[in-house]
Structure formats: structure tokens, C-alpha cells
């Protein structure tokens, strides 16, 4: 089947090509890649009828659709084209859904479960970014290059003040300089949603969040009396943070493989963490020491589910995935115990329970069946059909719970395989269920679930009564886990396909602050001044994140609800830290950085603003916006009224600054065409226009004149 392919060409949505290696989606020059499970392909192909062979050299449809099946099992090629006698059938709709899902914003709900189709993180182009400020008391600028290298340079004599080469591993999209805690700080936001902060004088990393790499797998554990959240993406190392306050605890190396699923357990006084990589290998660590204990090899494909059973001082690990088998391992020795075959689809859920005082392993798969197995001898016990695509499985008190593509949760008697209707949780119909976890809250069994729309929910398992619902934040849920029960109940930790990791107290849903990356590129960074300096970041996920600038503590997230943010600025007004954001909704909005309370909304944009800057004119705070069509708009912060509209040359404005010098209000703006313009702000008069050798990335305007930072360095006019 090496030459087989499925191709959907849609004049509105783009083009989707599926091969045995995965899928590739293309729209308007943008490309997404990922993997699709065979279950999706089988569902579509089974529902297709016959169609004529493709016409040789037929042009792609301009506005309609065409679907082509090539080289499949030795059959002749088939093609359906809208507007002909063989139009594209309705059975192809899941492929159109996948195509649309791939080009949505990272935080948008998922219509297809991640177990069936999952995209790799979209590659976002890095671009040079710069900021002016002070380093060790000296006027300086920070410049981050597209390759990730960065430098800090004095503005007056161009003396180097520190930097790095491309090995810094950055994919920059925003940069800021600030002062906090007696330190000069340098912050960089990345295209992967990360925010990293350095001491600009010593070069030491102060705090930050690693980038969201998509498909975040999580596990939760009480390790040495500390609640720990482990997380991993499709690449990079595993990360460990305190699940109650977000403090970073360290990394576990995976050789860059990341993890598709994580599972944690406590056995014989050791805290264990298992991580499965996309190549089918499973690593097991002592989570307390970071020592790798085992490398388990045997699966022939991606592992999608794991479960751990601990009995006294013994522990076994069950793993299942794309090769449709379930494997059981002795965690004391790392040796295989059993290979269980019977499923005809990817194994998506595993859970241990007890029947007649014997441990039993339950499994579910995309073949729509649930199976149970005797753990001691690997003997199959029972199997039954349970619906369509089963995406998750959990067990509590002899009851098995399955989740499926529709968001439904079904309870099953583990001994008989009969559905139980007396106390089944309702689920969330209409949104695919992504993950299930069972635990205890104050001694009572509970069931927690995460959905494709990003919602989290929990139920009392014996009665099915809903205990909790937490709104989406950071994208569709991909995985979740519960810590052990405690005085305040367990913590619910979840990871999202966009890369965010969340921690909530199960008893009441209260969120704990974690160093969460943005679910998409960071589009703005800004330091506030005052007694408690803050660092704010904003991204295309429509979220503002605020944390203590000096330490990264007290992290807060504000979901604006107004779509992608394109620019950010900060100011201290009346002793209060105020933020301004611009968005694709053509609005500029004010926010209180401490509480997230909304302030005035500034109108008048005809294209999104790419840069924002605060200044003070006549003792009144003023906000300046440079837009993607070259215009500059100015508003009074207190009233939100526009005070000026300055027309540029049509190229996107990349840097703006305003100052009042000798009683005259001046404004300078530089655009992507390399043109710098200087205006008299009060009269809106253009005073000067100059061509620069490079794109202006940051501008400083003071008594010393105009200093412009370009990718080649700083120039003075």
C-alpha cells in the first residue's frame, strides 16, 4: 500500500493528502502535517460507493470539491467531483472536518478526537525583534535574530553587554527589557508560545515557560508530599512542576522524543513515571531521583494508553496502541509478562480493576469494543461491542467507564459486560471525549473527563451526580490525571493539544497557577513598573498572561474572548498597571494587569495593529497604535477617544514611539519598507521622512535624538 493515497481538494478549505505516512494539509500557502488513524480511513472508505476513474489531466476545481482514491489494495483509482454525475459523497465529511480543524486557531474546539487524527504543531516563522530599555543602568537595546541568537548592546557606544548564539533554541516573536527586584531583565516570547526571562547582566535564566509542542501528555503524582504535574509534548524532554504553585522542579531527558502518554504510580516506596514515545518505546523513571530504570521495547507503533497496577510491593504496567496489542510488563525487572491480542483497532484506553479478588485488566479500542483480561495468566475473559470510536477508559469499584467520539460516557459492569443505566455520568454530548481518569474525593469514587471543546468535568461515580465543570482554557483537552486524595481533595491536571498544562482543585475547580505556555505564538511582551513590577504576555490564543516580573510567581491568565491578540503594551497610570491589547477584531482594549478587569475600548482601526506604545502627552497617558496598512492612530487612555490619525506609506508599521520634548509632542514610526517618519503630534504634521537600511524594530526618542534598532544594529538620526 506504499503508493496508496486519499486526496480531498476543496476550493474553500484547501487540500488534504493522506498517505500511510500521515497527512498533509495545505491552504493559502500554509501547510500542516500530522497522523490519522486507520479507523478514520476505514469509516470513510466503507461508506463510499463506486465512481468513475479520474479524467487524465483534469484541472483542480476552482470552488467545488474533488476526492480521489489512488492505489488502494490493487483497485482501480476512483474520483468524485462536485458538479458532475459523481459528486463528492457525504461520507467524505470527516476529511473536510479534519482539514478545517487543522487551520483553526490553536484554542478552538476539536470536532475530531485526538485519538483519531492529530496534527503536529504548526511551524510559525520566527522574525527579528528588538526592544529598548536599560541594562545595569545603561541605556541599551535587546535584539533577537530569526535564528534565535540574541544580543544586548549599549545605545550610546554600541558596547556589547551580553548575548548568545543560535544554540539558545529560541524561535522569537516578541522581546522586552525591564527592571524588577534590582535586576535588569530580558524577556523573549516564542512562536511556540513560550516565554523565557533572563538576568540581562549575568545571562542567568530567571524563570519562564517551555513551549507548547502540542498533544500534551500529563501525569499527576504526590511525590515526597509534593503534588507534581509531569508533562510532555511531541518533542523535547519531560517537564516536572509543582501542581499547586507552578514552581519548576526539573526535566527528564527523552532524547528529544517527547511522549504520547504518561503514567505515574507509587510502589514499594518509589515514585514511578512511565513515558511512551511515538516510536513505541516506553521509558520508566524513578520520579524522585530522575534515574531511568527501564527502557521497554516491543510495540510496533505508537503507544496510546497505559495503566499501572500496584499490589503490595509489586507493580505491573499495561501498554497499548496502534499495533492493536496490549502488553504487560513487570516494573520491578522491566521484563514483558504478556502480550494480549484481540482488538482490531488502535487501543485507546486501559484500566485495572478487581473481580472476585483477582486483578483484571480492561481495554477499549477504536474498533468499538471493550475487552477484559486476567492479569495473572493473560487469559481473555470477556469482550463486548460498546459503540463507535472509543477514546478513553477508566475503572471505579468494579464499574468500567468508556468515553467516545460523541462525548458520551457509558458505564459497564466489569463482570458481565452489561451497560449500567442507573448511575452513568452524562458526559458532554456534542464534543468528543478525550480523556478519563478515576480517583477519590474525600473517600468517595469520582470520575473526571476532558473534552474536545476544552471543558473539564467530574462526577460522583456511584450516583453519576456532576460535581464540577471547568470552562476551556488553552485549547482542546488531550489528557488528564488525578493526584491521590488528601485533606483538600485531589488535584486535576490536564494537558491540551495546543500545549497548555492546567491544574485545578477537584473539590471546587479553583485553578492553580502553572507556567503555562500560550497556545500559539506570543505576539506581545511588556514589563510594568511600580512597587510590584509585572511581566505581561499576549498571544494568538487570545490570552493575556501576567506574572511577577522578578520571579515568575503569582501567574494569572486572562482569556479575553475577543480572538487573536496582535500587539501588547503596558503603562503605570494613576499607580495602577494598565495593559493595552490590539486584536484581529480591529479593536484596541485596555485591561487592569492585576485583576484582568476590562477598561476603555479604542475604535478606528481598519487593519489590525502590529505594534502598540504608551506615552504621556500633556500629563495625560496616551496610546499609540501602528497598523498593518501603515497608519498610526493615537488615543487618550482615560477617555478612550481618538486624538490623531496619521497616514503612512502603506507598509506595516513595526515600531512606534511618542515623546514630549521642550513642550512639543513628537511621534516617530518605522515601517516594514524601512521608512522612518517623524510627526508633530499636536498638529498631525509630518516633519521628516527617511529611508533606513533595514526594518525598524524599536525606536528610542529623547534629548539625544532618534535611535532606531534594525536587524543590523542601532542607528542614530
XYZ file of C-alpha atoms in Angstrom:
717
model
C 0.000 0.000 0.000
C 3.085 2.193 -0.307
C 1.639 4.090 -3.272
C -1.868 4.480 -1.924
C -3.300 7.903 -1.139
C -6.532 9.770 -0.472
C -6.801 13.354 -1.673
C -9.522 15.901 -0.950
C -9.366 19.159 -2.917
C -11.765 21.793 -1.635
C -11.866 25.245 -3.203
C -12.825 26.806 0.130
C -10.973 24.693 2.714
C -7.757 23.736 0.903
C -6.210 20.377 0.086
C -5.766 17.262 2.234
C -3.466 14.381 1.237
C -3.471 11.194 3.314
C -0.821 8.508 2.812
C 0.377 5.615 5.005
C 2.955 8.010 6.484
C 0.366 10.546 7.699
C -1.454 13.540 6.296
C -0.513 16.871 4.787
C -2.970 19.771 4.688
C -2.376 22.897 2.576
C -4.287 26.166 2.469
C -3.209 29.546 1.075
C 0.452 28.556 1.148
C 0.263 27.289 4.738
C 0.974 23.645 5.497
C 0.030 21.352 8.375
C 1.092 17.752 8.909
C 0.038 15.035 11.322
C -1.130 11.479 11.688
C -4.526 9.936 11.107
C -5.667 6.603 12.483
C -6.749 3.861 10.106
C -10.167 3.900 11.780
C -10.979 7.227 10.138
C -9.915 5.978 6.722
C -11.891 2.753 7.101
C -15.028 4.653 8.118
C -14.875 6.895 5.046
C -13.952 4.189 2.549
C -16.605 1.802 3.834
C -19.314 4.382 3.195
C -18.100 5.285 -0.305
C -19.770 3.936 -3.394
C -18.288 3.376 -6.808
C -17.154 6.228 -9.036
C -15.613 6.615 -12.485
C -11.869 6.636 -12.989
C -10.254 10.088 -12.825
C -10.117 12.034 -16.054
C -6.496 12.418 -17.206
C -5.147 15.932 -16.723
C -8.364 17.288 -15.216
C -7.790 20.702 -13.589
C -8.378 21.175 -9.872
C -11.841 22.516 -9.019
C -11.857 26.273 -8.590
C -14.553 26.478 -5.953
C -16.037 22.995 -5.643
C -14.597 19.765 -4.318
C -12.859 16.692 -5.678
C -11.974 13.474 -3.859
C -9.570 10.910 -5.294
C -8.654 7.413 -4.069
C -5.448 6.082 -5.621
C -3.562 2.786 -5.430
C -5.727 1.222 -2.726
C -5.398 -2.568 -2.400
C -4.777 -3.017 -6.092
C -8.114 -1.480 -7.060
C -8.511 0.989 -9.897
C -8.302 4.657 -8.978
C -11.632 6.352 -8.214
C -12.632 10.009 -8.269
C -15.670 12.071 -7.287
C -16.085 15.709 -8.400
C -18.809 18.156 -7.488
C -20.841 19.342 -10.455
C -20.532 16.021 -12.279
C -22.561 12.830 -12.381
C -20.408 11.580 -9.477
C -20.299 14.404 -6.879
C -18.248 14.143 -3.691
C -20.355 11.990 -1.318
C -21.336 12.948 2.224
C -19.123 10.142 3.544
C -16.070 12.355 2.935
C -17.264 14.900 5.531
C -14.801 13.712 8.248
C -11.891 14.590 5.957
C -13.335 18.072 5.388
C -13.684 18.406 9.168
C -10.037 17.441 9.624
C -8.953 19.959 7.001
C -10.914 22.755 8.678
C -9.660 21.748 12.131
C -6.021 21.935 11.071
C -6.276 25.600 10.103
C -8.319 26.803 13.050
C -6.812 28.784 15.901
C -4.927 26.625 18.456
C -7.526 27.132 21.173
C -10.590 26.350 19.053
C -12.691 23.264 19.890
C -11.789 19.969 18.238
C -14.502 18.233 16.229
C -12.454 15.042 15.780
C -10.915 13.266 18.784
C -7.148 13.343 19.046
C -7.117 9.547 19.181
C -8.294 9.547 15.556
C -6.485 12.500 13.986
C -3.875 14.786 15.471
C -1.807 17.494 13.822
C 1.795 18.310 14.517
C 2.471 21.828 15.819
C 2.199 24.351 13.016
C 5.592 25.783 12.129
C 5.444 29.519 12.700
C 8.036 31.778 11.060
C 10.342 33.486 13.535
C 11.291 37.077 12.882
C 13.773 39.500 14.344
C 12.517 41.515 17.325
C 14.015 44.310 19.409
C 13.317 46.433 22.481
C 14.992 49.416 24.136
C 15.472 49.901 27.866
C 18.306 49.740 30.389
C 20.838 47.068 31.329
C 22.790 47.656 34.517
C 21.765 51.314 34.496
C 22.890 51.893 30.892
C 20.554 52.750 28.018
C 20.573 49.626 25.874
C 18.702 47.593 23.332
C 17.960 43.896 23.007
C 17.955 42.323 19.563
C 16.812 38.756 18.850
C 17.625 37.351 15.422
C 15.472 34.969 13.392
C 17.912 32.124 14.131
C 17.297 32.526 17.867
C 20.551 34.223 18.766
C 20.262 37.392 20.824
C 22.418 40.299 21.878
C 22.281 43.126 24.415
C 24.050 46.316 23.336
C 24.619 49.764 24.847
C 22.838 52.503 22.921
C 25.478 55.207 23.414
C 28.677 53.448 22.333
C 27.449 50.070 20.940
C 29.340 48.185 23.652
C 28.218 44.515 23.840
C 26.500 43.724 27.129
C 25.853 40.012 26.643
C 24.100 37.596 24.332
C 24.068 34.114 22.869
C 24.410 32.238 19.617
C 21.710 30.284 17.800
C 22.047 27.405 20.310
C 19.722 29.325 22.643
C 16.926 27.383 20.937
C 14.588 30.343 20.543
C 12.058 30.903 17.790
C 11.444 34.558 18.646
C 8.268 36.513 18.071
C 8.427 39.214 20.801
C 11.003 40.749 23.138
C 11.048 43.172 26.099
C 13.505 44.786 28.535
C 12.556 45.678 32.110
C 13.686 46.184 35.691
C 12.495 44.172 38.706
C 13.915 43.033 42.017
C 17.056 45.070 41.498
C 17.769 43.228 38.241
C 17.754 44.162 34.599
C 15.576 41.576 32.880
C 15.360 40.453 29.277
C 12.270 38.513 28.114
C 11.668 36.676 24.852
C 8.371 35.240 23.617
C 8.453 32.448 21.049
C 6.399 31.184 18.148
C 5.798 28.042 20.233
C 4.056 30.036 22.969
C 6.990 30.033 25.384
C 8.130 32.988 27.490
C 11.719 32.940 28.800
C 13.264 35.543 31.120
C 16.999 36.144 31.696
C 19.021 38.353 34.005
C 20.300 40.778 31.377
C 23.510 41.426 33.344
C 24.585 37.868 34.215
C 22.857 35.915 31.429
C 21.268 33.596 34.003
C 17.810 32.188 33.259
C 15.420 33.607 35.869
C 12.096 31.937 35.014
C 9.848 31.045 32.126
C 7.569 28.545 30.457
C 8.656 25.994 27.897
C 6.867 25.983 24.593
C 3.676 24.125 23.934
C 4.550 21.360 21.474
C 1.026 20.089 21.016
C -0.530 16.790 22.140
C 0.437 17.459 25.734
C 0.529 14.260 27.766
C 0.280 14.697 31.534
C 0.566 12.656 34.703
C -0.016 13.698 38.308
C 1.570 12.341 41.470
C 2.110 13.152 45.144
C 5.891 12.810 45.240
C 7.529 13.238 48.658
C 4.403 15.028 49.874
C 4.540 17.477 46.937
C 1.875 17.465 44.199
C 3.749 17.165 40.914
C 2.484 17.634 37.362
C 4.543 15.898 34.687
C 4.007 16.941 31.085
C 5.438 16.245 27.648
C 4.821 17.240 24.054
C 5.604 15.641 20.718
C 9.259 16.608 21.111
C 11.705 17.631 23.794
C 12.121 16.422 27.364
C 9.567 15.713 30.075
C 8.888 18.576 32.463
C 8.004 18.491 36.152
C 6.401 21.396 38.042
C 4.653 21.714 41.362
C 0.977 21.306 40.600
C -0.009 23.703 43.393
C 2.185 26.743 42.715
C 3.848 26.136 39.346
C 7.446 26.101 40.550
C 9.658 24.293 38.062
C 11.184 21.106 39.507
C 13.231 19.892 36.543
C 13.303 17.861 33.340
C 13.642 14.176 32.485
C 15.511 13.505 29.218
C 13.794 11.550 26.442
C 16.398 12.013 23.742
C 14.103 14.592 22.142
C 11.312 12.059 21.545
C 8.749 13.659 23.827
C 5.864 11.418 24.866
C 2.459 10.364 23.564
C 1.210 9.280 27.005
C 2.461 9.469 30.617
C 1.507 7.424 33.665
C 2.661 7.847 37.276
C 2.387 5.480 40.251
C 3.774 4.845 43.725
C 5.095 1.373 44.549
C 7.441 -0.045 47.209
C 8.393 3.423 48.363
C 9.326 4.555 44.842
C 7.514 7.140 42.756
C 7.457 5.815 39.196
C 6.858 7.647 35.937
C 6.371 5.876 32.610
C 6.534 7.736 29.296
C 5.694 6.256 25.910
C 7.214 7.768 22.776
C 5.778 7.840 19.267
C 8.189 5.076 18.188
C 6.575 2.621 20.620
C 9.322 2.599 23.240
C 8.471 3.185 26.906
C 10.862 4.696 29.439
C 10.388 4.257 33.178
C 11.972 6.592 35.757
C 12.289 6.886 39.480
C 10.478 10.216 39.588
C 12.050 11.183 42.894
C 15.666 10.844 41.731
C 15.296 11.244 37.971
C 17.072 7.922 37.362
C 15.880 5.931 34.344
C 15.019 2.396 35.450
C 13.868 0.664 32.268
C 13.542 1.034 28.513
C 10.677 -1.185 27.365
C 10.744 -2.268 23.714
C 8.123 -4.374 21.986
C 5.333 -2.300 20.470
C 5.305 -1.900 16.698
C 3.821 1.566 16.568
C 2.742 4.486 18.730
C 1.599 3.722 22.280
C -1.711 5.466 23.004
C -2.646 4.250 26.501
C -1.057 2.999 29.725
C -2.199 1.820 33.160
C -0.347 0.764 36.309
C -1.422 -1.837 38.868
C 0.279 -1.915 42.255
C -0.208 -4.870 44.607
C 1.787 -4.702 47.824
C 5.393 -4.165 46.664
C 4.805 -5.265 43.061
C 3.757 -3.199 40.073
C 2.837 -4.077 36.518
C 2.432 -1.699 33.588
C -0.014 -2.262 30.746
C 0.539 -0.508 27.403
C -1.488 -0.452 24.202
C -1.573 1.449 20.931
C -1.505 1.448 17.173
C -0.309 -2.142 16.782
C -3.661 -3.223 18.317
C -1.972 -5.262 21.055
C -1.826 -4.859 24.819
C 1.463 -5.618 26.544
C 2.001 -6.182 30.250
C 5.370 -5.511 31.925
C 6.868 -6.258 35.328
C 8.072 -2.871 36.568
C 10.496 -4.425 39.050
C 12.526 -6.075 36.278
C 11.379 -4.330 33.105
C 10.605 -7.723 31.577
C 7.493 -8.459 29.483
C 4.813 -10.535 31.198
C 2.184 -10.976 28.478
C 1.113 -9.889 25.008
C -2.659 -9.694 24.659
C -4.168 -9.768 21.163
C -7.793 -9.429 20.116
C -8.547 -5.830 19.269
C -8.835 -4.913 15.586
C -8.284 -1.176 16.107
C -5.909 1.110 17.968
C -6.058 0.524 21.727
C -7.097 3.850 23.254
C -7.827 3.027 26.897
C -6.558 0.710 29.659
C -7.650 0.354 33.281
C -7.163 -2.166 36.092
C -9.982 -3.360 38.340
C -10.675 -6.327 40.629
C -13.177 -9.161 40.160
C -13.533 -11.966 42.696
C -10.383 -10.710 44.407
C -8.338 -11.197 41.228
C -6.842 -8.280 39.284
C -8.402 -7.729 35.866
C -7.211 -5.537 33.019
C -9.800 -3.807 30.821
C -9.073 -2.318 27.398
C -11.001 -0.374 24.780
C -10.171 0.497 21.187
C -11.228 2.321 18.067
C -12.824 -0.947 16.929
C -15.681 -0.080 19.299
C -15.128 -2.981 21.715
C -14.216 -3.397 25.378
C -12.242 -6.447 26.494
C -11.218 -7.792 29.888
C -8.196 -9.986 30.715
C -6.997 -11.948 33.719
C -3.783 -10.239 34.820
C -2.117 -13.337 36.283
C -2.359 -15.614 33.268
C -3.198 -13.209 30.411
C -6.386 -15.130 29.673
C -9.146 -13.214 27.846
C -12.268 -13.047 30.000
C -14.943 -11.184 28.092
C -15.447 -8.820 25.174
C -18.405 -6.786 24.009
C -19.335 -4.072 21.496
C -19.613 -0.667 23.134
C -20.285 1.813 20.347
C -18.273 3.680 17.733
C -14.823 5.129 18.321
C -13.986 4.518 21.992
C -11.453 7.136 23.058
C -10.890 6.587 26.803
C -11.445 4.119 29.649
C -11.467 4.272 33.465
C -12.476 1.923 36.280
C -14.000 2.546 39.722
C -15.450 -0.018 42.168
C -15.884 -2.780 39.601
C -17.515 -0.465 37.075
C -15.873 0.391 33.752
C -16.478 3.769 32.099
C -15.884 4.382 28.404
C -15.844 7.679 26.552
C -16.411 8.053 22.851
C -16.256 10.421 19.891
C -19.679 11.892 20.656
C -18.812 12.959 24.219
C -20.941 10.210 25.754
C -19.838 8.295 28.864
C -21.154 4.740 29.301
C -20.906 2.659 32.486
C -20.393 -1.120 32.205
C -20.476 -3.918 34.735
C -16.926 -5.265 34.521
C -18.013 -8.839 35.357
C -20.829 -9.170 32.816
C -20.206 -6.500 30.193
C -23.759 -5.218 30.643
C -24.409 -1.493 30.352
C -25.470 0.215 33.580
C -28.030 2.970 33.287
C -28.634 3.575 36.981
C -25.730 5.964 37.631
C -23.877 6.720 34.407
C -22.415 10.249 34.156
C -23.963 12.302 31.386
C -20.727 13.187 29.617
C -20.861 16.145 27.253
C -22.782 15.220 24.098
C -21.614 17.060 21.006
C -17.921 17.308 21.882
C -15.535 14.345 21.566
C -14.366 12.916 24.873
C -10.571 12.960 25.011
C -9.611 11.512 28.390
C -10.994 9.873 31.538
C -9.470 9.440 34.990
C -10.822 7.774 38.126
C -9.896 8.711 41.676
C -11.347 9.583 45.061
C -12.647 12.786 46.630
C -12.859 12.646 50.429
C -13.048 8.872 50.181
C -15.767 8.633 47.504
C -15.023 7.361 43.978
C -15.024 10.106 41.340
C -14.710 10.188 37.573
C -13.108 13.113 35.707
C -13.247 13.782 31.969
C -11.785 16.195 29.433
C -13.390 17.104 26.110
C -12.537 18.406 22.673
C -14.075 21.796 23.440
C -11.588 22.223 26.310
C -14.095 21.648 29.101
C -13.254 19.617 32.222
C -15.921 17.865 34.287
C -16.174 15.490 37.248
C -18.893 13.270 38.683
C -19.550 11.261 41.801
C -19.096 7.778 40.331
C -21.678 5.796 42.360
C -24.531 8.232 41.669
C -23.492 9.954 38.423
C -24.101 13.340 40.064
C -21.975 16.066 38.471
C -19.559 17.673 40.915
C -17.620 20.066 38.740
C -17.422 21.746 35.355
C -14.491 23.954 34.390
C -14.537 26.075 31.233
C -11.996 25.735 28.452
C -8.616 27.422 28.783
C -5.702 26.687 26.471
C -7.287 24.508 23.829
C -8.925 21.072 23.478
C -8.109 18.616 26.266
C -5.740 15.841 25.257
C -5.039 14.017 28.519
C -5.740 14.292 32.244
C -4.851 12.713 35.566
C -5.719 12.961 39.271
C -3.381 13.058 42.236
C -4.152 10.991 45.323
C -6.899 12.155 47.667
C -5.823 14.427 50.516
C -7.157 16.908 53.082
C -8.166 19.301 50.293
C -9.025 16.511 47.873
C -7.053 15.604 44.733
C -5.745 17.911 42.039
C -6.978 17.513 38.476
C -4.166 18.042 35.974
C -4.799 18.203 32.247
C -2.833 18.851 29.081
C -4.202 20.310 25.864
C -3.429 19.686 22.214
C -2.227 23.294 21.982
C 0.380 22.687 24.676
C -1.078 24.195 27.857
C -0.983 22.359 31.188
C -3.693 23.136 33.747
C -4.107 22.233 37.422
C -7.419 22.521 39.296
C -8.534 21.574 42.782
C -11.126 18.879 42.173
C -13.230 19.911 45.167
C -14.141 23.317 43.739
C -12.340 23.792 40.403
C -10.010 26.514 41.723
C -7.101 26.850 39.279
C -3.507 26.715 40.460
C -1.010 28.950 38.669
C 1.275 26.981 36.366
C 3.919 28.337 33.967
C 1.591 27.708 31.062
C 2.755 28.493 27.537
C 0.469 30.330 25.174
C -1.466 28.091 22.810
C 0.148 29.711 19.782
C 2.767 32.380 19.077
C 3.470 35.114 21.608
C 2.595 38.413 19.916
C 3.481 40.862 22.669
C 5.582 41.212 25.834
C 5.644 44.147 28.249
C 7.061 44.945 31.684
C 5.169 47.196 34.071
C 6.884 49.452 36.600
C 5.911 50.337 40.167
C 6.280 48.691 43.561
C 5.497 45.232 42.168
C 6.723 45.039 38.567
C 4.849 42.590 36.358
C 5.614 40.858 33.088
C 2.666 40.506 30.735
C 2.491 38.415 27.586
C -0.226 38.064 24.964
C -0.699 35.656 22.089
C -2.735 34.499 19.161
C -4.662 32.310 21.587
C -6.429 35.453 22.820
C -4.940 35.079 26.299
C -3.099 37.620 28.457
C -0.700 36.028 30.960
C 0.639 38.107 33.842
C 3.281 37.088 36.379
C 5.664 38.719 38.859
C 8.486 40.033 36.706
C 11.263 39.169 39.166
C 10.281 35.576 39.948
C 7.543 34.425 37.598
C 5.335 33.698 40.631
C 1.656 34.584 41.028
C 0.942 33.690 37.420
C -2.521 34.667 36.169
C -4.239 34.093 32.840
C -6.999 36.254 31.381
C -8.940 34.777 28.472
C -10.071 37.896 26.628
C -12.686 36.187 24.464
C -12.048 38.553 21.535
C -9.897 36.366 19.298
C -6.180 36.525 18.494
C -4.131 39.343 20.032
C -1.724 41.072 17.663
C 0.102 43.575 19.923
C 0.589 44.453 23.603
C 1.830 47.442 25.635
C 1.922 48.364 29.336
C 1.954 51.552 31.416
C 1.620 52.617 35.053
C -1.316 55.066 35.179
C -2.506 56.542 38.457
C -0.373 53.994 40.267
C -2.178 51.115 38.505
C -0.615 48.719 35.938
C -2.602 49.060 32.711
C -2.303 46.881 29.610
C -3.421 47.589 26.066
C -4.050 44.856 23.501
C -4.861 45.024 19.820
C -6.664 42.230 18.035
C -7.884 40.943 14.721
C -11.325 42.245 15.700
C -9.937 45.752 14.904
C -10.291 46.935 18.496
C -7.713 48.168 20.996
C -8.713 47.266 24.538
C -7.484 48.343 27.969
C -7.099 45.924 30.891
C -6.047 46.156 34.525
C -2.945 43.965 34.704
C -3.641 42.853 38.244
C -7.281 41.847 38.037
C -7.917 41.482 34.320
C -10.789 43.971 34.560
C -11.679 45.472 31.181
C -11.294 49.195 30.545
C -11.973 51.559 27.617
C -12.173 50.209 24.073
C -10.447 52.246 21.371
C -12.075 52.265 17.929
C -10.987 53.343 14.481
C -8.673 50.612 13.158
C -9.235 49.498 9.600
C -6.500 46.845 9.780
C -5.024 45.062 12.820
C -2.386 46.909 14.828
C 1.056 45.277 14.798
C 2.587 47.458 17.498
C 1.359 49.473 20.498
C 3.155 52.043 22.652
C 2.188 54.167 25.644
C 3.481 57.681 26.217
C 2.467 60.771 28.209
C 1.376 63.934 26.428
C 0.398 66.976 28.483
C 0.399 64.907 31.685
C -2.170 62.536 30.180
C -1.372 58.901 29.282
C -1.658 58.353 25.547
C -1.762 55.168 23.487
C -0.250 54.832 20.004
C -1.002 52.030 17.525
C 0.796 51.218 14.282
C -1.264 49.145 11.852
C -0.534 46.613 9.135
C -1.644 49.111 6.445
C 0.866 51.762 7.535
C -1.363 54.088 9.551
C -0.736 55.359 13.079
C -3.638 56.055 15.448
C -3.491 57.843 18.812
C -5.999 57.708 21.715
C -6.360 59.349 25.113
C -6.118 56.479 27.634
C -8.513 57.870 30.218
C -11.370 58.523 27.840
C -10.602 56.106 25.015
C -11.166 58.932 22.497
C -9.031 59.026 19.345
C -6.899 62.164 19.117
C -4.960 61.617 15.884
C -4.833 59.576 12.674
C -1.509 59.710 10.814
C -1.348 58.199 7.327
C 1.782 56.278 6.370
C 3.049 54.746 3.168
C 1.042 51.519 3.200
C 3.718 49.208 4.633
C 3.076 47.643 8.037
C 4.229 49.728 10.979
C 6.776 47.769 13.041
C 7.827 50.334 15.667
C 6.291 53.476 17.193
C 7.245 55.842 19.999
C 5.959 59.179 21.260
C 7.613 61.792 23.494
C 7.005 65.310 24.695
C 10.242 67.300 24.268
C 10.522 71.010 25.120
C 6.733 71.211 25.277
C 6.267 69.713 21.803
C 4.604 66.303 21.302
C 6.530 64.199 18.746
C 5.827 60.778 17.314
C 8.165 58.510 15.329
C 7.126 55.410 13.397
C 9.069 52.921 11.269
C 7.549 50.526 8.763
C 8.386 47.234 7.061
C 9.609 49.084 3.953
C 12.431 50.614 6.007
C 10.941 54.105 6.176
C 11.051 56.248 9.309
C 8.549 59.090 9.753
C 8.590 61.836 12.385
C 5.360 63.758 13.133
C 4.431 66.769 15.203
C 1.631 65.049 17.087
C -0.490 68.017 18.153
C -0.884 69.300 14.594
C -0.505 65.885 12.838
C 2.225 67.439 10.667
C 4.838 65.200 9.036
C 8.209 66.723 9.929
C 10.621 64.278 8.330
C 10.830 61.063 6.384
C 13.973 58.968 5.989
C 14.921 55.661 4.355
C 16.752 53.181 6.580
C 18.993 50.238 5.782
C 16.748 47.621 7.362
C 13.360 47.306 9.041
C 12.935 49.413 12.206
C 12.277 47.041 15.110
C 12.432 49.525 18.018
C 12.790 53.293 18.360
C 14.092 55.499 21.163
C 13.236 59.212 21.061
C 14.779 61.550 23.660
C 17.026 64.600 24.001
C 19.852 62.679 22.336
C 17.789 62.300 19.161
C 16.245 59.371 17.336
C 17.875 55.961 17.708
C 16.467 53.150 15.627
C 17.198 49.458 16.096
C 17.222 47.379 12.906
C 18.346 43.773 12.347
C 21.786 45.213 11.583
C 22.022 47.121 14.878
C 21.224 50.662 16.052
C 21.483 53.847 14.002
C 21.106 57.455 15.194
C 19.333 60.236 13.321
